[in-house]
Tab-separated table of C-alpha atoms in Angstrom:
chain	number	residue	atom	x	y	z
F	7	UNK	CA	15.848	4.381	32.651
F	8	UNK	CA	13.904	2.597	35.330
F	9	UNK	CA	10.605	3.545	36.867
F	10	UNK	CA	12.289	4.376	40.191
F	11	UNK	CA	14.543	6.985	38.593
F	12	UNK	CA	14.293	10.564	39.757
F	13	UNK	CA	12.052	12.624	37.528
F	14	UNK	CA	14.084	15.111	35.471
F	15	UNK	CA	14.140	18.723	36.411
F	16	UNK	CA	12.392	21.196	34.125
F	17	UNK	CA	15.752	22.717	33.240
F	18	UNK	CA	17.079	19.451	31.798
F	19	UNK	CA	14.143	17.232	31.025
F	20	UNK	CA	15.995	14.718	28.866
F	21	UNK	CA	19.162	14.333	30.881
F	22	UNK	CA	18.305	11.033	32.625
F	23	UNK	CA	17.153	9.514	29.323
F	24	UNK	CA	20.471	10.371	27.705
F	25	UNK	CA	22.462	8.951	30.604
F	26	UNK	CA	20.490	5.737	30.497
F	27	UNK	CA	21.196	5.254	26.806
F	28	UNK	CA	24.871	5.802	27.427
F	29	UNK	CA	25.057	3.117	30.140
F	30	UNK	CA	23.328	0.425	28.133
F	31	UNK	CA	24.375	1.403	24.617
F	32	UNK	CA	25.999	-1.906	23.718
F	33	UNK	CA	23.145	-4.094	24.950
F	34	UNK	CA	20.715	-1.831	23.065
F	35	UNK	CA	22.637	-2.330	19.836
F	36	UNK	CA	22.497	-6.091	20.280
F	37	UNK	CA	18.762	-5.922	20.954
F	38	UNK	CA	18.247	-3.752	17.840
F	39	UNK	CA	20.147	-6.283	15.760
F	40	UNK	CA	18.087	-9.195	17.075
F	41	UNK	CA	14.841	-7.294	16.479
F	42	UNK	CA	15.970	-6.377	12.956
F	43	UNK	CA	16.667	-10.057	12.201
F	44	UNK	CA	13.315	-11.097	13.697
F	45	UNK	CA	11.474	-8.528	11.538
F	46	UNK	CA	13.104	-9.871	8.374
F	47	UNK	CA	12.249	-13.461	9.352
F	48	UNK	CA	8.651	-12.484	10.175
F	49	UNK	CA	8.271	-10.757	6.781
F	50	UNK	CA	9.532	-13.912	5.069
F	51	UNK	CA	7.076	-16.026	7.117
F	52	UNK	CA	4.069	-13.934	6.061
F	53	UNK	CA	5.193	-14.061	2.412
F	54	UNK	CA	5.639	-17.861	2.618
F	55	UNK	CA	2.268	-18.331	4.350
F	56	UNK	CA	0.612	-16.426	1.513
F	57	UNK	CA	2.428	-18.519	-1.116
F	58	UNK	CA	1.468	-21.739	0.723
F	59	UNK	CA	-2.202	-20.699	0.793
F	60	UNK	CA	-2.089	-19.819	-2.906
F	61	UNK	CA	-0.813	-23.316	-3.718
F	62	UNK	CA	-3.372	-24.866	-1.316
F	63	UNK	CA	-0.790	-26.257	1.117
F	64	UNK	CA	-2.642	-24.478	3.939
F	65	UNK	CA	-6.145	-23.039	4.129
F	66	UNK	CA	-6.706	-19.365	3.419
F	67	UNK	CA	-8.010	-18.948	6.990
F	68	UNK	CA	-4.784	-20.418	8.434
F	69	UNK	CA	-2.787	-18.108	6.165
F	70	UNK	CA	-4.878	-15.121	7.328
F	71	UNK	CA	-4.282	-15.971	11.012
F	72	UNK	CA	-0.525	-16.440	10.466
F	73	UNK	CA	-0.147	-13.231	8.449
F	74	UNK	CA	-2.192	-11.140	10.903
F	75	UNK	CA	-0.338	-12.661	13.883
F	76	UNK	CA	2.994	-11.941	12.239
F	77	UNK	CA	1.961	-8.313	11.548
F	78	UNK	CA	0.974	-7.826	15.206
F	79	UNK	CA	4.282	-9.377	16.378
F	80	UNK	CA	6.269	-7.134	14.014
F	81	UNK	CA	4.418	-3.999	15.147
F	82	UNK	CA	4.953	-4.990	18.799
F	83	UNK	CA	8.677	-5.524	18.262
F	84	UNK	CA	9.090	-2.173	16.500
F	85	UNK	CA	7.057	-0.410	19.182
F	86	UNK	CA	8.749	-2.066	22.144
F	87	UNK	CA	12.386	-1.895	21.016
F	88	UNK	CA	12.777	0.682	18.238
F	89	UNK	CA	10.285	3.130	19.782
F	90	UNK	CA	11.619	2.416	23.305
F	91	UNK	CA	8.210	1.496	24.703
F	92	UNK	CA	9.924	-1.227	26.687
F	93	UNK	CA	11.258	1.568	28.897
F	94	UNK	CA	8.766	4.378	28.190
F	95	UNK	CA	5.519	2.379	28.387
F	96	UNK	CA	4.854	3.375	32.005
F	97	UNK	CA	5.063	7.046	31.014
F	98	UNK	CA	3.022	7.077	27.825
F	99	UNK	CA	0.540	4.223	28.155
F	100	UNK	CA	-2.283	6.576	29.133
F	101	UNK	CA	-1.981	8.211	25.731
F	102	UNK	CA	-1.603	5.008	23.734
F	103	UNK	CA	-4.069	2.599	25.374
F	104	UNK	CA	-7.260	4.609	24.609
F	105	UNK	CA	-6.254	4.825	20.940
F	106	UNK	CA	-5.444	1.101	20.816
F	107	UNK	CA	-8.871	0.321	22.315
F	108	UNK	CA	-10.816	2.805	20.167
F	109	UNK	CA	-9.080	1.834	16.914
F	110	UNK	CA	-10.408	-1.755	16.702
F	111	UNK	CA	-13.766	-0.630	18.158
F	112	UNK	CA	-14.127	1.828	15.280
F	113	UNK	CA	-14.003	-1.132	12.882
F	114	UNK	CA	-15.960	-3.600	15.014
F	115	UNK	CA	-19.000	-1.315	15.478
F	116	UNK	CA	-19.406	-1.066	11.705
F	117	UNK	CA	-19.353	-4.828	11.126
F	118	UNK	CA	-22.946	-5.746	12.151
F	119	UNK	CA	-24.647	-3.390	9.685
F	120	UNK	CA	-22.185	-3.299	6.833
F	121	UNK	CA	-20.698	-6.800	6.848
F	122	UNK	CA	-22.675	-9.325	8.883
F	123	UNK	CA	-26.231	-8.268	7.977
F	124	UNK	CA	-25.335	-8.073	4.310
F	125	UNK	CA	-23.829	-11.570	4.378
F	126	UNK	CA	-27.002	-12.957	5.980
F	127	UNK	CA	-29.231	-11.410	3.327
F	128	UNK	CA	-27.138	-12.226	0.257
F	129	UNK	CA	-24.761	-15.139	0.798
F	130	UNK	CA	-22.012	-15.046	-1.845
I	28	UNK	CA	17.698	24.671	57.730
I	29	UNK	CA	18.334	26.739	54.602
I	30	UNK	CA	20.851	24.080	53.432
I	31	UNK	CA	18.265	21.305	53.937
I	32	UNK	CA	15.767	23.160	51.742
I	33	UNK	CA	18.360	23.551	48.981
I	34	UNK	CA	19.046	19.778	49.033
I	35	UNK	CA	15.365	18.936	48.515
I	36	UNK	CA	14.486	17.679	45.076
I	37	UNK	CA	12.535	20.290	43.126
I	38	UNK	CA	8.882	19.531	42.529
I	39	UNK	CA	8.116	18.740	38.925
I	40	UNK	CA	4.743	18.651	37.259
I	41	UNK	CA	3.904	16.399	34.321
I	42	UNK	CA	5.412	13.233	32.935
I	43	UNK	CA	9.062	12.356	33.594
I	44	UNK	CA	9.862	12.514	29.895
I	45	UNK	CA	10.701	15.412	27.631
I	46	UNK	CA	7.952	17.706	26.355
I	47	UNK	CA	8.987	16.818	22.822
I	48	UNK	CA	8.414	13.128	23.421
I	49	UNK	CA	4.995	13.764	24.977
I	50	UNK	CA	4.066	15.921	21.985
I	51	UNK	CA	5.320	13.307	19.538
I	52	UNK	CA	3.355	10.521	21.246
I	53	UNK	CA	0.212	12.657	21.273
I	54	UNK	CA	0.720	13.288	17.556
I	55	UNK	CA	1.287	9.574	16.912
I	56	UNK	CA	-1.913	8.721	18.782
I	57	UNK	CA	-3.864	10.992	16.409
I	58	UNK	CA	-2.064	9.276	13.555
I	59	UNK	CA	-3.146	5.866	14.884
I	60	UNK	CA	-6.759	7.014	14.700
I	61	UNK	CA	-6.220	8.565	11.250
I	62	UNK	CA	-4.819	5.374	9.725
I	63	UNK	CA	-7.377	3.256	11.595
I	64	UNK	CA	-10.071	5.241	9.787
I	65	UNK	CA	-8.493	4.389	6.433
I	66	UNK	CA	-7.623	0.764	7.212
I	67	UNK	CA	-11.014	0.231	8.888
I	68	UNK	CA	-12.812	1.542	5.801
I	69	UNK	CA	-10.839	-0.910	3.681
I	70	UNK	CA	-11.623	-3.862	5.983
I	71	UNK	CA	-15.329	-3.031	6.163
I	72	UNK	CA	-15.642	-2.447	2.402
I	73	UNK	CA	-13.735	-5.603	1.594
I	74	UNK	CA	-15.714	-7.853	3.917
I	75	UNK	CA	-18.984	-6.161	3.021
I	76	UNK	CA	-18.477	-6.708	-0.709
I	77	UNK	CA	-19.543	-9.787	-2.561
I	78	UNK	CA	-16.192	-10.097	-4.362
I	79	UNK	CA	-12.842	-8.409	-4.165
I	80	UNK	CA	-10.020	-8.190	-6.715
I	81	UNK	CA	-7.057	-10.544	-6.540
I	82	UNK	CA	-3.580	-8.929	-6.648
I	83	UNK	CA	-3.129	-10.196	-10.235
I	84	UNK	CA	-6.344	-8.511	-11.397
I	85	UNK	CA	-5.138	-5.119	-10.184
I	86	UNK	CA	-1.515	-5.596	-11.307
I	87	UNK	CA	-0.161	-5.807	-7.778
I	88	UNK	CA	3.034	-7.826	-7.290
I	89	UNK	CA	3.464	-9.391	-3.838
I	90	UNK	CA	7.249	-9.439	-4.097
I	91	UNK	CA	7.298	-5.675	-4.700
I	92	UNK	CA	5.296	-5.148	-1.504
I	93	UNK	CA	7.656	-7.493	0.361
I	94	UNK	CA	10.650	-5.597	-1.048
I	95	UNK	CA	9.230	-2.305	0.224
I	96	UNK	CA	8.611	-3.910	3.634
I	97	UNK	CA	12.259	-4.999	3.722
I	98	UNK	CA	13.395	-1.499	2.723
I	99	UNK	CA	11.350	0.160	5.488
I	100	UNK	CA	12.535	-2.336	8.134
I	101	UNK	CA	16.148	-1.629	7.122
I	102	UNK	CA	15.474	2.108	7.359
I	103	UNK	CA	13.984	1.703	10.850
I	104	UNK	CA	17.130	-0.148	11.875
I	105	UNK	CA	19.431	2.588	10.534
I	106	UNK	CA	17.418	5.247	12.390
I	107	UNK	CA	17.940	3.509	15.737
I	108	UNK	CA	21.641	3.160	14.865
I	109	UNK	CA	21.737	6.908	14.128
I	110	UNK	CA	20.178	7.612	17.513
I	111	UNK	CA	22.653	5.311	19.274
I	112	UNK	CA	25.529	7.038	17.442
I	113	UNK	CA	24.444	10.562	18.418
I	114	UNK	CA	24.126	9.480	22.058
I	115	UNK	CA	27.767	8.416	21.878
I	116	UNK	CA	28.639	11.801	20.337
I	117	UNK	CA	29.653	10.235	17.035
I	118	UNK	CA	28.186	12.776	14.632
I	119	UNK	CA	29.955	11.348	11.578
I	120	UNK	CA	28.293	7.962	12.020
I	121	UNK	CA	24.976	9.653	12.801
I	122	UNK	CA	25.097	11.520	9.495
I	123	UNK	CA	26.052	8.301	7.701
I	124	UNK	CA	23.107	6.343	9.155
I	125	UNK	CA	20.704	9.205	8.429
I	126	UNK	CA	21.981	9.301	4.831
I	127	UNK	CA	21.337	5.560	4.482
I	128	UNK	CA	17.845	6.021	5.967
I	129	UNK	CA	17.168	8.849	3.533
I	130	UNK	CA	18.295	6.661	0.624
I	131	UNK	CA	16.112	3.756	1.797
I	132	UNK	CA	13.100	6.053	2.150
I	133	UNK	CA	13.741	7.333	-1.373
I	134	UNK	CA	13.942	3.724	-2.643
I	135	UNK	CA	10.564	3.048	-1.013
I	136	UNK	CA	9.023	6.013	-2.839
I	137	UNK	CA	10.603	5.049	-6.176
I	138	UNK	CA	9.181	1.517	-5.868
I	139	UNK	CA	5.809	3.010	-4.955
I	140	UNK	CA	5.969	5.309	-8.001
I	141	UNK	CA	6.736	2.261	-10.177
I	142	UNK	CA	3.659	0.542	-8.753
I	143	UNK	CA	1.481	3.607	-9.307
I	144	UNK	CA	2.708	3.789	-12.887
I	145	UNK	CA	1.456	0.227	-13.503
I	146	UNK	CA	-1.960	1.244	-12.166
I	147	UNK	CA	-2.088	4.306	-14.445
I	148	UNK	CA	-0.939	2.267	-17.461
I	149	UNK	CA	-3.665	-0.320	-16.938
I	150	UNK	CA	-6.252	2.300	-15.921
I	151	UNK	CA	-6.792	0.671	-12.509
I	152	UNK	CA	-7.966	4.010	-11.169
I	153	UNK	CA	-10.943	5.041	-9.002
I	154	UNK	CA	-14.044	5.494	-11.129
I	155	UNK	CA	-12.313	4.440	-14.365
I	156	UNK	CA	-12.955	0.685	-14.176
I	157	UNK	CA	-15.997	0.164	-16.415
I	158	UNK	CA	-16.721	-3.472	-15.530
I	159	UNK	CA	-16.517	-4.235	-11.808
I	160	UNK	CA	-19.384	-6.666	-11.085
I	161	UNK	CA	-20.206	-10.195	-12.207
I	162	UNK	CA	-23.854	-10.347	-11.232
I	163	UNK	CA	-27.009	-8.719	-12.559
I	164	UNK	CA	-27.203	-6.272	-15.432
I	165	UNK	CA	-23.520	-5.215	-15.167
I	166	UNK	CA	-22.587	-8.853	-15.853
I	167	UNK	CA	-24.907	-9.036	-18.870
I	168	UNK	CA	-23.547	-5.712	-20.139
I	169	UNK	CA	-20.034	-7.133	-19.820
I	170	UNK	CA	-20.844	-10.197	-21.931
I	171	UNK	CA	-22.325	-7.975	-24.644
I	172	UNK	CA	-19.222	-5.790	-24.556
I	173	UNK	CA	-16.877	-8.802	-24.921
I	174	UNK	CA	-18.938	-10.248	-27.764
I	175	UNK	CA	-18.969	-6.951	-29.694
I	176	UNK	CA	-15.290	-6.310	-29.024
I	177	UNK	CA	-14.161	-9.778	-30.125
I	178	UNK	CA	-16.292	-9.588	-33.250
I	179	UNK	CA	-14.706	-6.237	-34.081
I	180	UNK	CA	-11.172	-7.547	-33.450
I	181	UNK	CA	-11.699	-10.614	-35.624
I	182	UNK	CA	-13.320	-8.568	-38.399
I	183	UNK	CA	-10.556	-5.954	-38.466
I	184	UNK	CA	-7.685	-8.447	-38.343
I	185	UNK	CA	-9.206	-10.570	-41.105
I	186	UNK	CA	-8.775	-7.604	-43.494
I	187	UNK	CA	-5.255	-6.201	-42.992
I	188	UNK	CA	-5.576	-3.719	-45.878
I	189	UNK	CA	-8.734	-2.192	-44.389
I	190	UNK	CA	-7.068	-2.033	-40.969
I	191	UNK	CA	-4.081	-0.166	-42.491
I	192	UNK	CA	-6.452	2.296	-44.139
I	193	UNK	CA	-8.224	2.935	-40.845
I	194	UNK	CA	-4.902	3.530	-39.080
I	195	UNK	CA	-3.744	5.903	-41.806
I	196	UNK	CA	-7.008	7.850	-41.742
I	197	UNK	CA	-6.893	8.098	-37.951
I	198	UNK	CA	-3.268	9.296	-37.999
I	199	UNK	CA	-4.171	12.061	-40.454
I	200	UNK	CA	-7.221	13.052	-38.415
I	201	UNK	CA	-5.118	13.099	-35.281
I	202	UNK	CA	-2.636	15.539	-36.811
I	203	UNK	CA	-5.489	17.885	-37.740
I	204	UNK	CA	-7.027	17.541	-34.287
I	205	UNK	CA	-3.716	18.214	-32.542
I	206	UNK	CA	-3.601	21.550	-34.344
I	207	UNK	CA	-7.182	22.155	-33.202
I	208	UNK	CA	-6.219	21.362	-29.643
I	209	UNK	CA	-3.372	23.837	-29.797
I	210	UNK	CA	-5.980	26.420	-30.767
I	211	UNK	CA	-8.149	25.254	-27.811
I	212	UNK	CA	-10.890	24.065	-30.124
I	213	UNK	CA	-10.795	20.437	-29.035
I	214	UNK	CA	-10.858	19.006	-25.544
I	215	UNK	CA	-7.968	16.906	-24.293
I	216	UNK	CA	-10.435	14.130	-23.570
I	217	UNK	CA	-11.559	13.838	-27.206
I	218	UNK	CA	-7.972	13.758	-28.396
I	219	UNK	CA	-7.039	11.163	-25.767
I	220	UNK	CA	-9.866	8.953	-27.018
I	221	UNK	CA	-8.567	9.214	-30.591
I	222	UNK	CA	-5.020	8.426	-29.480
I	223	UNK	CA	-6.228	5.410	-27.492
I	224	UNK	CA	-8.152	4.143	-30.517
I	225	UNK	CA	-5.093	4.542	-32.752
I	226	UNK	CA	-2.958	2.682	-30.243
I	227	UNK	CA	-5.545	-0.102	-30.121
I	228	UNK	CA	-5.628	-0.469	-33.906
I	229	UNK	CA	-1.831	-0.518	-34.075
I	230	UNK	CA	-1.788	-3.299	-31.490
I	231	UNK	CA	-4.324	-5.273	-33.488
I	232	UNK	CA	-1.914	-5.288	-36.424
I	233	UNK	CA	0.629	-7.091	-34.271
I	234	UNK	CA	-1.731	-9.676	-32.768
I	235	UNK	CA	-0.339	-13.200	-33.238
I	236	UNK	CA	-2.502	-15.960	-34.714
I	237	UNK	CA	-2.649	-17.823	-31.381
I	238	UNK	CA	-4.274	-14.841	-29.667
I	239	UNK	CA	-6.752	-14.435	-32.521
I	240	UNK	CA	-7.598	-18.124	-32.309
I	241	UNK	CA	-8.214	-17.738	-28.588
I	242	UNK	CA	-10.446	-14.713	-29.284
I	243	UNK	CA	-12.449	-16.907	-31.658
I	244	UNK	CA	-12.801	-19.647	-29.008
I	245	UNK	CA	-14.114	-17.151	-26.438
I	246	UNK	CA	-16.486	-15.596	-28.973
I	247	UNK	CA	-17.854	-19.024	-29.943
I	248	UNK	CA	-18.497	-19.722	-26.248
I	249	UNK	CA	-20.499	-16.497	-25.875
I	250	UNK	CA	-22.529	-17.167	-29.006
I	251	UNK	CA	-23.352	-20.669	-27.751
I	252	UNK	CA	-24.483	-19.283	-24.400
I	253	UNK	CA	-26.663	-16.727	-26.159
I	254	UNK	CA	-28.274	-19.511	-28.163
I	255	UNK	CA	-28.821	-21.595	-25.019
I	256	UNK	CA	-31.436	-19.263	-23.540
I	257	UNK	CA	-32.327	-16.971	-20.652
I	258	UNK	CA	-31.042	-19.049	-17.721
I	259	UNK	CA	-27.517	-19.208	-19.114
I	260	UNK	CA	-27.665	-15.542	-20.103
I	261	UNK	CA	-28.408	-14.525	-16.520
I	262	UNK	CA	-25.807	-16.866	-14.967
I	263	UNK	CA	-23.319	-15.010	-12.802
I	264	UNK	CA	-21.053	-18.049	-12.930
I	265	UNK	CA	-20.942	-17.836	-16.700
I	266	UNK	CA	-19.925	-14.152	-16.621
I	267	UNK	CA	-17.256	-14.981	-14.035
I	268	UNK	CA	-15.890	-17.757	-16.255
I	269	UNK	CA	-15.928	-15.482	-19.298
I	270	UNK	CA	-14.023	-12.753	-17.434
I	271	UNK	CA	-11.449	-15.319	-16.255
I	272	UNK	CA	-10.963	-16.506	-19.832
I	273	UNK	CA	-10.416	-12.923	-20.995
I	274	UNK	CA	-8.047	-12.274	-18.073
I	275	UNK	CA	-5.925	-15.293	-19.014
I	276	UNK	CA	-5.816	-14.151	-22.617
I	277	UNK	CA	-4.883	-10.548	-21.734
I	278	UNK	CA	-2.217	-11.636	-19.220
I	279	UNK	CA	-0.791	-13.941	-21.904
I	280	UNK	CA	-0.855	-11.222	-24.579
I	281	UNK	CA	-1.280	-7.627	-23.396
I	282	UNK	CA	-1.942	-6.464	-26.943
I	283	UNK	CA	-5.463	-7.940	-26.899
I	284	UNK	CA	-7.625	-4.852	-26.283
I	285	UNK	CA	-10.395	-6.457	-24.217
I	286	UNK	CA	-11.089	-5.647	-20.588
I	287	UNK	CA	-11.791	-8.224	-17.899
I	288	UNK	CA	-13.959	-7.663	-14.843
I	289	UNK	CA	-12.143	-6.335	-11.786
I	290	UNK	CA	-14.709	-7.124	-9.075
I	291	UNK	CA	-15.292	-4.035	-6.948
I	292	UNK	CA	-12.209	-2.592	-8.611
I	293	UNK	CA	-13.302	1.030	-8.181
I	294	UNK	CA	-13.707	0.617	-4.415
I	295	UNK	CA	-10.382	-1.229	-4.267
I	296	UNK	CA	-8.602	1.489	-6.266
I	297	UNK	CA	-10.014	4.254	-4.035
I	298	UNK	CA	-8.848	2.443	-0.887
I	299	UNK	CA	-5.462	1.564	-2.384
I	300	UNK	CA	-4.616	5.089	-3.520
I	301	UNK	CA	-5.878	6.788	-0.360
I	302	UNK	CA	-4.087	4.401	2.024
I	303	UNK	CA	-0.794	4.086	0.152
I	304	UNK	CA	-0.936	7.742	-0.919
I	305	UNK	CA	-1.227	9.055	2.630
I	306	UNK	CA	1.426	6.596	3.759
I	307	UNK	CA	3.751	7.786	0.982
I	308	UNK	CA	3.120	11.408	2.048
I	309	UNK	CA	4.176	10.445	5.580
I	310	UNK	CA	7.337	8.849	4.167
I	311	UNK	CA	7.995	12.047	2.226
I	312	UNK	CA	7.523	14.099	5.413
I	313	UNK	CA	10.108	11.912	7.162
I	314	UNK	CA	12.559	12.376	4.300
I	315	UNK	CA	12.241	16.150	4.593
I	316	UNK	CA	13.252	15.956	8.266
I	317	UNK	CA	16.188	13.674	7.404
I	318	UNK	CA	17.360	16.229	4.826
I	319	UNK	CA	17.163	18.954	7.502
I	320	UNK	CA	19.270	16.804	9.868
I	321	UNK	CA	21.823	16.219	7.105
I	322	UNK	CA	21.936	19.958	6.363
I	323	UNK	CA	22.655	20.606	10.056
I	324	UNK	CA	25.430	17.997	9.812
I	325	UNK	CA	26.750	19.551	6.607
I	326	UNK	CA	27.125	22.899	8.377
I	327	UNK	CA	29.039	21.116	11.144
I	328	UNK	CA	26.438	21.925	13.778
I	329	UNK	CA	25.184	18.412	14.497
I	330	UNK	CA	25.877	17.499	18.093
I	331	UNK	CA	24.595	15.856	21.262
I	332	UNK	CA	21.981	18.632	21.554
I	333	UNK	CA	20.245	17.070	18.518
I	334	UNK	CA	19.819	13.624	20.115
I	335	UNK	CA	16.247	14.458	21.085
I	336	UNK	CA	15.460	15.618	17.536
I	337	UNK	CA	16.813	12.384	16.093
I	338	UNK	CA	14.965	10.268	18.652
I	339	UNK	CA	11.651	12.011	17.922
I	340	UNK	CA	12.191	11.742	14.158
I	341	UNK	CA	12.936	8.068	14.754
I	342	UNK	CA	9.668	7.629	16.676
I	343	UNK	CA	7.781	9.111	13.742
I	344	UNK	CA	9.685	6.977	11.242
I	345	UNK	CA	9.027	3.761	13.171
I	346	UNK	CA	5.340	4.614	13.266
I	347	UNK	CA	5.373	4.984	9.458
I	348	UNK	CA	7.041	1.550	9.374
I	349	UNK	CA	4.322	0.050	11.607
I	350	UNK	CA	1.585	1.427	9.339
I	351	UNK	CA	3.255	-0.293	6.364
I	352	UNK	CA	3.559	-3.501	8.404
I	353	UNK	CA	-0.261	-3.607	8.393
I	354	UNK	CA	-0.814	-2.184	4.895
I	355	UNK	CA	1.442	-4.770	3.239
I	356	UNK	CA	-0.490	-7.904	4.282
I	357	UNK	CA	-3.876	-6.205	3.915
I	358	UNK	CA	-3.287	-5.036	0.350
I	359	UNK	CA	-0.910	-7.652	-1.019
I	360	UNK	CA	-1.433	-10.875	0.900
I	361	UNK	CA	-4.720	-11.690	2.669
């Protein structure tokens, strides 16, 4: 399913999508398998990073960065391959991007009053 | 001319994807904002609090969280396999992969129920954690509680005959009260308190000498601090150390009926149950759809026409997986 494909007719809106999956079925299966393996490895990495931080082999900040990075990579892999965003992104990005921008903003705007100011007044 | 018009591609409004997929993505976008609200609250509360509980303090096992992550990843994989199978017209394999996904989702919920049970057993529940701060008057109140509790434990266990009498008397009273409860004359809460007290006394009977010796060591420490004067009495560090001592003792021997401080435990419990609870409800919703698909297959009606249904269910299921991908490290790891 490429961007240059003819838009589907209202009578059969999913037909081109189905055809596309049929043509590239085998390569998709291989990609799914690779992504599945990567997700398992990433989960193990985050678990190991946490264990390493607990035993003071790495700092807790390094562990936090690794674990958060791994979570973002895992979510990206699931979104891109399992949710077919690698092919559908051009069609749905206008729905997803505002949410992805607003979601972190929702947290960030609360930080100055609830987290940062409090830490300045009463350091732990 | 008429032929040329017929050859023209029909005009089509909207996105070049199915209406179902647009609807599902719109729904998922609202879900992103919904879970961001929950996860954001957790992040802000956690970073805005002076302390936060460790996984051990709230009876959270990292390996159980990792196991559930593995289970959900496997289920995501089987869903994409189911979708690939239905596109090839292989309904038998589709039903098989959906069955495996259903089983994996059920495993996730069973593991979650096991985790919840641990929280209920240890009373790590919102609003039910009596000691959740080290500093200030709550810290001082905690030290007084530990001192009184340890003194009571040591006094009761030093006189086994008196302890037996108390247990016997409480058992008799409980029987009478159970009859009263049946007649709606006693609240469940009062009876629960009596049962908890009986359980506590029965545990005391089984306390090994090592645990009692450790209780004595902790009590001596408190009494020394109390003798030392006001500065030590107000020390947050001292309360923290005392709670850690109690935690070690309780984790070594669960029969010791003394509570340790779970810093900001009530806020943690609220966040934990709301986030994992809503996530579990989403898992349950997915399982319902998988059952419907399997019922369609059981009636022999599953076919290529259901590929869109399976793809959309898959989209939803992968989103549930992504939410867990963020919940797991937030709650169990960092």
